[in-house]
Amino acid sequence: MLAALYVLNHGRLRGSSMEKRETMAVALWLALTFQDACSEARREELRKDILETSQRVALGMASRLRQRLGETVQSASRPALRGGVDAAALRWNSILDHEEIDLLRWLLADETTLLGQPYEKVESLETLVVTRGLELGGLLRRFPTFEHYDFISQNCSPNRLLSLEELLEGLGDDRPRLARLYHEKSIVQACPTVFPFLTALSGGCVEGRSPHVERPLTDWCGRALLESAAVTFSDQGWS
């Protein structure tokens, strides 16, 4: 635990990279937010410290990857490039452009592709919350920021508390259709501690007391978003 905290706070170790550090931060954030509290006080304090630090690093990464790059090359040593176009910057910015276009289409259509129907026809609130989180996580080209979570969870009641078991039961017949995209994902199968929600959604077992802990509906919306986005980036590459 101390080694993980050191890497998060001090950045790169020999032979490692910023990408590995940020990947570790996302994995720790997802895992520790669903982990039982440690019984020993000092270990629990350390666990909370790691959780807060990993969340800070992950959100810092999300912000960094969403900064657009200048497309004009300024180089005194290479006059031929002065005022030219930086192809790498164009490619970087085009990824963000495509994401914005995809999100706009999704918002205007107001339709769930996972269930193949308009959102207004989704009868179960649990299904609505989970579907919006999963779909947004799948659309993003960069890791989500707090603003993405705030946007999709704004209509969720923070006062409604559900355990994981109750949430899955509320999905009803929609559950198999929501789970099919993640059922055979190797990263979900290999890392059930990091992806407890997607593991349970696909019929896997989640150990400990956490599945029985009641959480606000807004938390489940954010959970679906983060786990789905992490799977997306494992497929596409982190940056």
PDB file of N, CA and C in Angstrom, residues 23 82 97 151 160 170 229 234:
ATOM      1  N   THR A  23      -2.737   4.660 -15.128  1.00  0.00           N
ATOM      2  CA  THR A  23      -3.510   3.420 -15.189  1.00  0.00           C
ATOM      3  C   THR A  23      -3.690   2.840 -13.798  1.00  0.00           C
ATOM      4  N   ARG A  82       7.924  27.111 -39.769  1.00  0.00           N
ATOM      5  CA  ARG A  82       7.294  28.254 -39.119  1.00  0.00           C
ATOM      6  C   ARG A  82       5.945  28.545 -39.786  1.00  0.00           C
ATOM      7  N   ASP A  97     -12.656  16.402 -31.221  1.00  0.00           N
ATOM      8  CA  ASP A  97     -13.749  16.850 -32.091  1.00  0.00           C
ATOM      9  C   ASP A  97     -14.743  15.714 -32.343  1.00  0.00           C
ATOM     10  N   PHE A 151     -23.214  15.614 -15.276  1.00  0.00           N
ATOM     11  CA  PHE A 151     -24.230  15.768 -16.326  1.00  0.00           C
ATOM     12  C   PHE A 151     -25.211  14.602 -16.345  1.00  0.00           C
ATOM     13  N   ARG A 160     -32.185   8.120  -2.949  1.00  0.00           N
ATOM     14  CA  ARG A 160     -32.587   6.734  -3.153  1.00  0.00           C
ATOM     15  C   ARG A 160     -31.376   5.831  -3.034  1.00  0.00           C
ATOM     16  N   GLY A 170     -33.422  -4.617 -10.102  1.00  0.00           N
ATOM     17  CA  GLY A 170     -34.223  -3.572 -10.737  1.00  0.00           C
ATOM     18  C   GLY A 170     -34.040  -3.501 -12.239  1.00  0.00           C
ATOM     19  N   ALA A 229     -15.917   3.371 -19.066  1.00  0.00           N
ATOM     20  CA  ALA A 229     -14.853   4.179 -19.670  1.00  0.00           C
ATOM     21  C   ALA A 229     -13.506   3.491 -19.537  1.00  0.00           C
ATOM     22  N   SER A 234      -8.984   0.636 -22.155  1.00  0.00           N
ATOM     23  CA  SER A 234      -8.136  -0.537 -22.236  1.00  0.00           C
ATOM     24  C   SER A 234      -8.135  -1.103 -23.651  1.00  0.00           C
TER      25      SER A 234
END
